[in-house]
Amino acid sequence: MLRAIADSLEARFNPVAVKGELIGFSRAASGHCYFSLKDEQGQIRCAMFRRAASLLDFPPRDGQLVEVRGRLGVYEPRGELQLIVEAMQQAGQGNLFERFVQIKNKLEAEGLFDAGRKRALPLLPKAIGVVTSLGAAALHDVVTALQRRAPHIPVVIYSASVQGAQAPGELRQALQLAYARAEVDVLLLVRGGGAMEDLWAFNDEELARLIVASPVPVVCGVGHETDFTIAEFCADLRAPTPTAAAELCAQPQKVWLGELVDLQDRLRCGVERQLQASNQRLDWAAARVTRPSHLVTRQHARLGGHTQGLRHALQSAIQREKSNLQAMSLAFPQALGQNLAHQQRRLERAQLRLAPLDPKLVLQRGYAWLADMQGQAVTGVADTAPGQALRATLADGEVDLTVSTPRLI
């Protein structure tokens, strides 16, 4: 019956988030933590196993208001309802926000946010680097915007996680790789929106210092317009969204094509003004000569030659510019396609290297993964008790077991 109750709780409620006051907090020698959570309506017994407890970033104490996430279950030996806690934080946003303010004040006092040290973006970047996750929607938005505005500019992607405990380290590695390669002259550090916890990787102090040390300008577009992170304060330019970051660092191609047309018009007008001035000087000289038939004929011939030469030079210059523009228009899609194909091949090679690390291959050699009924890994005899229900995961399925007599080797 207890098993049926536990299954019903699992199906109907889990996972759950609970806010309450810590009562009777204790940490066992094994590293597991035991306590109760209390509010105005009542209290519930809780257990937090060693792995989850090791991730705590503050010392819990009785009377402290906290928020926990976990799974409801039944402790069958005593028939008691309990909450297996998987994460705990101090109540509300205060803890994260306080850390954010501390880091911000420290770096601001050191001058890392000073406007005087920030650089202007290159007017015509030779290549644009993008630091973000390959699976992020922000990457699609940035690439789409750059293809639409400036398809002639190559885009280099430096992949990194943008959320989770490993994200700050991967972001730093991606920036260091971009600095070492020196193949772009502007970097976009982008991610989509989310809660403060989701964006926390961009508040990393080491990442902020690495952004300030960048050899090229950095544009940071993290989250939405109302989201602010430490990385954005340190960047040379903050963009309200990832798409806006792409638009800020690349002028539309049609702007530069318009500039070429304007230059062509200015050249033509200049030549025409020069011809008109020459004609006026010739007319003035002819009016002062009484019988200049031979001289006038010679000057007309010279003027005709100059006129023809100038027109030919103008037409040749215009034709060369048109040819160059057509060649550039044909080369841009091909270069972009080659770059995308290169990145795809790199991704496929990475997948091939990861395949041998699949944990299922270990299970196929006769090993098993042992866990309690809450899904927590059992790595030693100290984590078991007589009568405890366990679950063994094999290569082709799962087996439910019951501990008879724990024995140390």
GROMACS .gro file of N, CA and C in nm, residues 162-287:
model
  378
  162VAL      N    1   2.548   2.842  -2.228
  162VAL     CA    2   2.509   2.974  -2.180
  162VAL      C    3   2.423   2.964  -2.054
  163GLN      N    4   2.414   2.844  -1.997
  163GLN     CA    5   2.334   2.827  -1.875
  163GLN      C    6   2.386   2.704  -1.801
  164GLY      N    7   2.387   2.710  -1.669
  164GLY     CA    8   2.431   2.598  -1.588
  164GLY      C    9   2.567   2.622  -1.525
  165ALA      N   10   2.607   2.529  -1.438
  165ALA     CA   11   2.730   2.545  -1.362
  165ALA      C   12   2.853   2.549  -1.452
  166GLN      N   13   2.849   2.478  -1.567
  166GLN     CA   14   2.965   2.472  -1.654
  166GLN      C   15   2.973   2.591  -1.749
  167ALA      N   16   2.868   2.672  -1.756
  167ALA     CA   17   2.861   2.778  -1.856
  167ALA      C   18   2.970   2.884  -1.840
  168PRO      N   19   2.999   2.938  -1.719
  168PRO     CA   20   3.103   3.041  -1.710
  168PRO      C   21   3.237   2.994  -1.764
  169GLY      N   22   3.279   2.871  -1.729
  169GLY     CA   23   3.406   2.820  -1.777
  169GLY      C   24   3.409   2.805  -1.928
  170GLU      N   25   3.300   2.754  -1.987
  170GLU     CA   26   3.296   2.737  -2.132
  170GLU      C   27   3.295   2.871  -2.204
  171LEU      N   28   3.226   2.970  -2.148
  171LEU     CA   29   3.226   3.102  -2.209
  171LEU      C   30   3.367   3.162  -2.209
  172ARG      N   31   3.438   3.144  -2.098
  172ARG     CA   32   3.574   3.197  -2.092
  172ARG      C   33   3.664   3.125  -2.193
  173GLN      N   34   3.649   2.993  -2.205
  173GLN     CA   35   3.730   2.918  -2.302
  173GLN      C   36   3.700   2.964  -2.445
  174ALA      N   37   3.574   2.991  -2.475
  174ALA     CA   38   3.538   3.035  -2.610
  174ALA      C   39   3.600   3.171  -2.641
  175LEU      N   40   3.598   3.263  -2.545
  175LEU     CA   41   3.660   3.394  -2.567
  175LEU      C   42   3.811   3.381  -2.585
  176GLN      N   43   3.874   3.298  -2.502
  176GLN     CA   44   4.018   3.280  -2.514
  176GLN      C   45   4.055   3.220  -2.649
  177LEU      N   46   3.971   3.128  -2.700
  177LEU     CA   47   3.996   3.070  -2.832
  177LEU      C   48   3.985   3.177  -2.940
  178ALA      N   49   3.885   3.264  -2.929
  178ALA     CA   50   3.869   3.372  -3.027
  178ALA      C   51   3.988   3.466  -3.022
  179TYR      N   52   4.036   3.498  -2.901
  179TYR     CA   53   4.152   3.587  -2.891
  179TYR      C   54   4.276   3.523  -2.955
  180ALA      N   55   4.295   3.392  -2.930
  180ALA     CA   56   4.414   3.325  -2.981
  180ALA      C   57   4.412   3.315  -3.134
  181ARG      N   58   4.296   3.289  -3.191
  181ARG     CA   59   4.288   3.274  -3.338
  181ARG      C   60   4.301   3.407  -3.411
  182ALA      N   61   4.252   3.514  -3.351
  182ALA     CA   62   4.262   3.648  -3.411
  182ALA      C   63   4.209   3.649  -3.554
  183GLU      N   64   4.093   3.587  -3.575
  183GLU     CA   65   4.036   3.579  -3.710
  183GLU      C   66   3.914   3.669  -3.729
  184VAL      N   67   3.873   3.740  -3.624
  184VAL     CA   68   3.761   3.833  -3.634
  184VAL      C   69   3.804   3.967  -3.573
  185ASP      N   70   3.733   4.073  -3.610
  185ASP     CA   71   3.766   4.203  -3.550
  185ASP      C   72   3.650   4.263  -3.472
  186VAL      N   73   3.548   4.182  -3.442
  186VAL     CA   74   3.443   4.219  -3.347
  186VAL      C   75   3.379   4.090  -3.298
  187LEU      N   76   3.342   4.085  -3.168
  187LEU     CA   77   3.284   3.966  -3.108
  187LEU      C   78   3.145   3.996  -3.053
  188LEU      N   79   3.050   3.904  -3.079
  188LEU     CA   80   2.916   3.914  -3.022
  188LEU      C   81   2.901   3.807  -2.915
  189LEU      N   82   2.869   3.848  -2.792
  189LEU     CA   83   2.842   3.757  -2.680
  189LEU      C   84   2.693   3.764  -2.655
  190VAL      N   85   2.618   3.657  -2.693
  190VAL     CA   86   2.472   3.667  -2.695
  190VAL      C   87   2.406   3.546  -2.629
  191ARG      N   88   2.283   3.570  -2.583
  191ARG     CA   89   2.198   3.466  -2.525
  191ARG      C   90   2.057   3.521  -2.519
  192GLY      N   91   1.957   3.431  -2.525
  192GLY     CA   92   1.818   3.473  -2.513
  192GLY      C   93   1.782   3.508  -2.370
  193GLY      N   94   1.655   3.543  -2.348
  193GLY     CA   95   1.609   3.588  -2.217
  193GLY      C   96   1.592   3.474  -2.118
  194GLY      N   97   1.565   3.510  -1.993
  194GLY     CA   98   1.545   3.412  -1.887
  194GLY      C   99   1.546   3.478  -1.752
  195ALA      N  100   1.527   3.397  -1.648
  195ALA     CA  101   1.532   3.449  -1.512
  195ALA      C  102   1.676   3.479  -1.473
  196MET      N  103   1.693   3.545  -1.358
  196MET     CA  104   1.828   3.581  -1.312
  196MET      C  105   1.914   3.457  -1.297
  197GLU      N  106   1.855   3.346  -1.249
  197GLU     CA  107   1.931   3.222  -1.235
  197GLU      C  108   1.979   3.173  -1.370
  198ASP      N  109   1.893   3.186  -1.475
  198ASP     CA  110   1.930   3.138  -1.608
  198ASP      C  111   2.044   3.220  -1.668
  199LEU      N  112   2.049   3.349  -1.636
  199LEU     CA  113   2.149   3.438  -1.694
  199LEU      C  114   2.274   3.451  -1.606
  200TRP      N  115   2.281   3.373  -1.497
  200TRP     CA  116   2.385   3.397  -1.397
  200TRP      C  117   2.525   3.376  -1.452
  201ALA      N  118   2.543   3.292  -1.553
  201ALA     CA  119   2.677   3.269  -1.608
  201ALA      C  120   2.740   3.399  -1.657
  202PHE      N  121   2.658   3.495  -1.699
  202PHE     CA  122   2.710   3.621  -1.752
  202PHE      C  123   2.739   3.722  -1.642
  203ASN      N  124   2.723   3.680  -1.515
  203ASN     CA  125   2.762   3.763  -1.401
  203ASN      C  126   2.893   3.714  -1.339
  204ASP      N  127   2.961   3.622  -1.406
  204ASP     CA  128   3.085   3.567  -1.354
  204ASP      C  129   3.196   3.673  -1.356
  205GLU      N  130   3.266   3.687  -1.243
  205GLU     CA  131   3.367   3.792  -1.232
  205GLU      C  132   3.485   3.768  -1.325
  206GLU      N  133   3.530   3.642  -1.337
  206GLU     CA  134   3.643   3.612  -1.427
  206GLU      C  135   3.605   3.638  -1.573
  207LEU      N  136   3.481   3.606  -1.608
  207LEU     CA  137   3.435   3.633  -1.745
  207LEU      C  138   3.437   3.784  -1.771
  208ALA      N  139   3.394   3.863  -1.673
  208ALA     CA  140   3.394   4.009  -1.690
  208ALA      C  141   3.535   4.061  -1.716
  209ARG      N  142   3.632   4.014  -1.640
  209ARG     CA  143   3.770   4.061  -1.660
  209ARG      C  144   3.824   4.018  -1.796
  210LEU      N  145   3.783   3.900  -1.843
  210LEU     CA  146   3.829   3.852  -1.974
  210LEU      C  147   3.769   3.936  -2.086
  211ILE      N  148   3.645   3.981  -2.069
  211ILE     CA  149   3.583   4.068  -2.169
  211ILE      C  150   3.658   4.200  -2.178
  212VAL      N  151   3.694   4.255  -2.062
  212VAL     CA  152   3.767   4.382  -2.061
  212VAL      C  153   3.904   4.367  -2.129
  213ALA      N  154   3.965   4.248  -2.119
  213ALA     CA  155   4.097   4.225  -2.178
  213ALA      C  156   4.091   4.190  -2.326
  214SER      N  157   3.973   4.191  -2.387
  214SER     CA  158   3.959   4.150  -2.527
  214SER      C  159   4.041   4.240  -2.619
  215PRO      N  160   4.112   4.181  -2.718
  215PRO     CA  161   4.188   4.262  -2.814
  215PRO      C  162   4.099   4.327  -2.920
  216VAL      N  163   3.973   4.285  -2.929
  216VAL     CA  164   3.880   4.343  -3.026
  216VAL      C  165   3.754   4.388  -2.951
  217PRO      N  166   3.676   4.480  -3.009
  217PRO     CA  167   3.552   4.524  -2.943
  217PRO      C  168   3.456   4.408  -2.921
  218VAL      N  169   3.385   4.412  -2.808
  218VAL     CA  170   3.288   4.309  -2.771
  218VAL      C  171   3.150   4.374  -2.758
  219VAL      N  172   3.052   4.316  -2.829
  219VAL     CA  173   2.912   4.358  -2.817
  219VAL      C  174   2.838   4.249  -2.740
  220CYS      N  175   2.771   4.287  -2.632
  220CYS     CA  176   2.702   4.190  -2.548
  220CYS      C  177   2.552   4.211  -2.560
  221GLY      N  178   2.482   4.108  -2.603
  221GLY     CA  179   2.335   4.112  -2.612
  221GLY      C  180   2.279   3.991  -2.540
  222VAL      N  181   2.247   4.007  -2.413
  222VAL     CA  182   2.199   3.895  -2.329
  222VAL      C  183   2.058   3.924  -2.284
  223GLY      N  184   1.967   3.829  -2.310
  223GLY     CA  185   1.831   3.842  -2.262
  223GLY      C  186   1.752   3.946  -2.338
  224HIS      N  187   1.658   4.008  -2.267
  224HIS     CA  188   1.574   4.111  -2.325
  224HIS      C  189   1.624   4.249  -2.284
  225GLU      N  190   1.555   4.353  -2.330
  225GLU     CA  191   1.601   4.488  -2.305
  225GLU      C  192   1.606   4.521  -2.157
  226THR      N  193   1.517   4.458  -2.077
  226THR     CA  194   1.513   4.487  -1.933
  226THR      C  195   1.612   4.405  -1.852
  227ASP      N  196   1.679   4.307  -1.914
  227ASP     CA  197   1.777   4.224  -1.843
  227ASP      C  198   1.913   4.293  -1.843
  228PHE      N  199   1.980   4.290  -1.728
  228PHE     CA  200   2.114   4.347  -1.719
  228PHE      C  201   2.206   4.244  -1.653
  229THR      N  202   2.326   4.227  -1.709
  229THR     CA  203   2.426   4.137  -1.653
  229THR      C  204   2.559   4.210  -1.642
  230ILE      N  205   2.649   4.154  -1.562
  230ILE     CA  206   2.782   4.214  -1.545
  230ILE      C  207   2.856   4.219  -1.679
  231ALA      N  208   2.840   4.114  -1.760
  231ALA     CA  209   2.909   4.110  -1.890
  231ALA      C  210   2.872   4.230  -1.977
  232GLU      N  211   2.745   4.273  -1.970
  232GLU     CA  212   2.702   4.386  -2.052
  232GLU      C  213   2.765   4.517  -2.004
  233PHE      N  214   2.784   4.532  -1.873
  233PHE     CA  215   2.850   4.652  -1.823
  233PHE      C  216   2.996   4.658  -1.868
  234CYS      N  217   3.061   4.542  -1.883
  234CYS     CA  218   3.202   4.538  -1.920
  234CYS      C  219   3.225   4.546  -2.070
  235ALA      N  220   3.124   4.509  -2.149
  235ALA     CA  221   3.141   4.506  -2.295
  235ALA      C  222   3.160   4.647  -2.350
  236ASP      N  223   3.217   4.654  -2.470
  236ASP     CA  224   3.233   4.784  -2.535
  236ASP      C  225   3.099   4.843  -2.576
  237LEU      N  226   3.000   4.757  -2.600
  237LEU     CA  227   2.868   4.806  -2.637
  237LEU      C  228   2.763   4.705  -2.589
  238ARG      N  229   2.655   4.753  -2.530
  238ARG     CA  230   2.545   4.668  -2.488
  238ARG      C  231   2.432   4.678  -2.590
  239ALA      N  232   2.379   4.562  -2.631
  239ALA     CA  233   2.265   4.557  -2.722
  239ALA      C  234   2.144   4.505  -2.644
  240PRO      N  235   2.023   4.557  -2.671
  240PRO     CA  236   1.906   4.512  -2.595
  240PRO      C  237   1.867   4.367  -2.623
  241THR      N  238   1.901   4.314  -2.742
  241THR     CA  239   1.869   4.176  -2.778
  241THR      C  240   1.981   4.121  -2.865
  242PRO      N  241   1.989   3.987  -2.883
  242PRO     CA  242   2.089   3.931  -2.975
  242PRO      C  243   2.075   3.984  -3.118
  243THR      N  244   1.952   3.998  -3.167
  243THR     CA  245   1.932   4.050  -3.303
  243THR      C  246   1.986   4.192  -3.314
  244ALA      N  247   1.960   4.273  -3.212
  244ALA     CA  248   2.011   4.410  -3.214
  244ALA      C  249   2.163   4.412  -3.212
  245ALA      N  250   2.226   4.317  -3.143
  245ALA     CA  251   2.372   4.309  -3.142
  245ALA      C  252   2.426   4.287  -3.283
  246ALA      N  253   2.361   4.199  -3.358
  246ALA     CA  254   2.404   4.174  -3.496
  246ALA      C  255   2.386   4.298  -3.583
  247GLU      N  256   2.275   4.368  -3.563
  247GLU     CA  257   2.248   4.486  -3.645
  247GLU      C  258   2.345   4.600  -3.614
  248LEU      N  259   2.390   4.609  -3.489
  248LEU     CA  260   2.480   4.718  -3.451
  248LEU      C  261   2.619   4.704  -3.512
  249CYS      N  262   2.663   4.581  -3.539
  249CYS     CA  263   2.801   4.562  -3.585
  249CYS      C  264   2.811   4.543  -3.736
  250ALA      N  265   2.701   4.550  -3.809
  250ALA     CA  266   2.708   4.528  -3.955
  250ALA      C  267   2.611   4.622  -4.026
  251GLN      N  268   2.666   4.716  -4.102
  251GLN     CA  269   2.584   4.804  -4.185
  251GLN      C  270   2.521   4.723  -4.298
  252PRO      N  271   2.396   4.751  -4.336
  252PRO     CA  272   2.334   4.677  -4.446
  252PRO      C  273   2.415   4.692  -4.576
  253GLN      N  274   2.418   4.585  -4.654
  253GLN     CA  275   2.493   4.586  -4.780
  253GLN      C  276   2.442   4.694  -4.874
  254LYS      N  277   2.310   4.718  -4.870
  254LYS     CA  278   2.254   4.817  -4.962
  254LYS      C  279   2.305   4.958  -4.932
  255VAL      N  280   2.347   4.984  -4.807
  255VAL     CA  281   2.404   5.115  -4.775
  255VAL      C  282   2.533   5.136  -4.853
  256TRP      N  283   2.619   5.034  -4.856
  256TRP     CA  284   2.747   5.048  -4.927
  256TRP      C  285   2.726   5.048  -5.079
  257LEU      N  286   2.627   4.973  -5.127
  257LEU     CA  287   2.598   4.981  -5.270
  257LEU      C  288   2.549   5.120  -5.306
  258GLY      N  289   2.470   5.180  -5.217
  258GLY     CA  290   2.425   5.317  -5.240
  258GLY      C  291   2.541   5.415  -5.242
  259GLU      N  292   2.642   5.391  -5.155
  259GLU     CA  293   2.761   5.477  -5.155
  259GLU      C  294   2.835   5.468  -5.289
  260LEU      N  295   2.842   5.347  -5.347
  260LEU     CA  296   2.908   5.332  -5.477
  260LEU      C  297   2.835   5.410  -5.586
  261VAL      N  298   2.702   5.404  -5.580
  261VAL     CA  299   2.623   5.478  -5.679
  261VAL      C  300   2.645   5.628  -5.663
  262ASP      N  301   2.649   5.674  -5.538
  262ASP     CA  302   2.673   5.818  -5.515
  262ASP      C  303   2.810   5.860  -5.567
  263LEU      N  304   2.914   5.776  -5.543
  263LEU     CA  305   3.047   5.808  -5.595
  263LEU      C  306   3.048   5.814  -5.747
  264GLN      N  307   2.974   5.723  -5.809
  264GLN     CA  308   2.966   5.722  -5.955
  264GLN      C  309   2.901   5.851  -6.006
  265ASP      N  310   2.793   5.894  -5.938
  265ASP     CA  311   2.726   6.017  -5.980
  265ASP      C  312   2.817   6.139  -5.961
  266ARG      N  313   2.891   6.140  -5.849
  266ARG     CA  314   2.981   6.253  -5.825
  266ARG      C  315   3.093   6.258  -5.930
  267LEU      N  316   3.144   6.141  -5.970
  267LEU     CA  317   3.249   6.137  -6.071
  267LEU      C  318   3.197   6.187  -6.206
  268ARG      N  319   3.077   6.145  -6.242
  268ARG     CA  320   3.019   6.189  -6.369
  268ARG      C  321   2.995   6.340  -6.369
  269CYS      N  322   2.942   6.391  -6.258
  269CYS     CA  323   2.916   6.536  -6.251
  269CYS      C  324   3.047   6.615  -6.258
  270GLY      N  325   3.151   6.564  -6.192
  270GLY     CA  326   3.280   6.633  -6.195
  270GLY      C  327   3.337   6.640  -6.335
  271VAL      N  328   3.326   6.530  -6.408
  271VAL     CA  329   3.376   6.529  -6.546
  271VAL      C  330   3.298   6.626  -6.634
  272GLU      N  331   3.166   6.626  -6.615
  272GLU     CA  332   3.084   6.716  -6.696
  272GLU      C  333   3.116   6.862  -6.666
  273ARG      N  334   3.138   6.894  -6.537
  273ARG     CA  335   3.175   7.033  -6.503
  273ARG      C  336   3.308   7.071  -6.567
  274GLN      N  337   3.404   6.977  -6.567
  274GLN     CA  338   3.533   7.005  -6.628
  274GLN      C  339   3.520   7.029  -6.778
  275LEU      N  340   3.436   6.950  -6.845
  275LEU     CA  341   3.414   6.969  -6.989
  275LEU      C  342   3.348   7.104  -7.018
  276GLN      N  343   3.251   7.139  -6.932
  276GLN     CA  344   3.184   7.268  -6.953
  276GLN      C  345   3.281   7.384  -6.935
  277ALA      N  346   3.368   7.373  -6.833
  277ALA     CA  347   3.466   7.480  -6.811
  277ALA      C  348   3.562   7.491  -6.930
  278SER      N  349   3.605   7.377  -6.984
  278SER     CA  350   3.696   7.378  -7.100
  278SER      C  351   3.628   7.440  -7.221
  279ASN      N  352   3.502   7.407  -7.243
  279ASN     CA  353   3.428   7.465  -7.355
  279ASN      C  354   3.415   7.616  -7.342
  280GLN      N  355   3.391   7.661  -7.216
  280GLN     CA  356   3.377   7.806  -7.196
  280GLN      C  357   3.509   7.878  -7.222
  281ARG      N  358   3.619   7.821  -7.179
  281ARG     CA  359   3.749   7.883  -7.206
  281ARG      C  360   3.779   7.887  -7.356
  282LEU      N  361   3.740   7.783  -7.426
  282LEU     CA  362   3.762   7.779  -7.571
  282LEU      C  363   3.679   7.886  -7.642
  283ASP      N  364   3.553   7.899  -7.599
  283ASP     CA  365   3.468   8.001  -7.660
  283ASP      C  366   3.523   8.141  -7.635
  284TRP      N  367   3.572   8.164  -7.513
  284TRP     CA  368   3.627   8.296  -7.481
  284TRP      C  369   3.752   8.326  -7.564
  285ALA      N  370   3.839   8.225  -7.582
  285ALA     CA  371   3.959   8.244  -7.662
  285ALA      C  372   3.924   8.266  -7.809
  286ALA      N  373   3.824   8.193  -7.860
  286ALA     CA  374   3.783   8.208  -8.000
  286ALA      C  375   3.728   8.347  -8.027
  287ALA      N  376   3.658   8.402  -7.926
  287ALA     CA  377   3.600   8.535  -7.945
  287ALA      C  378   3.708   8.641  -7.954
   0.00000   0.00000   0.00000
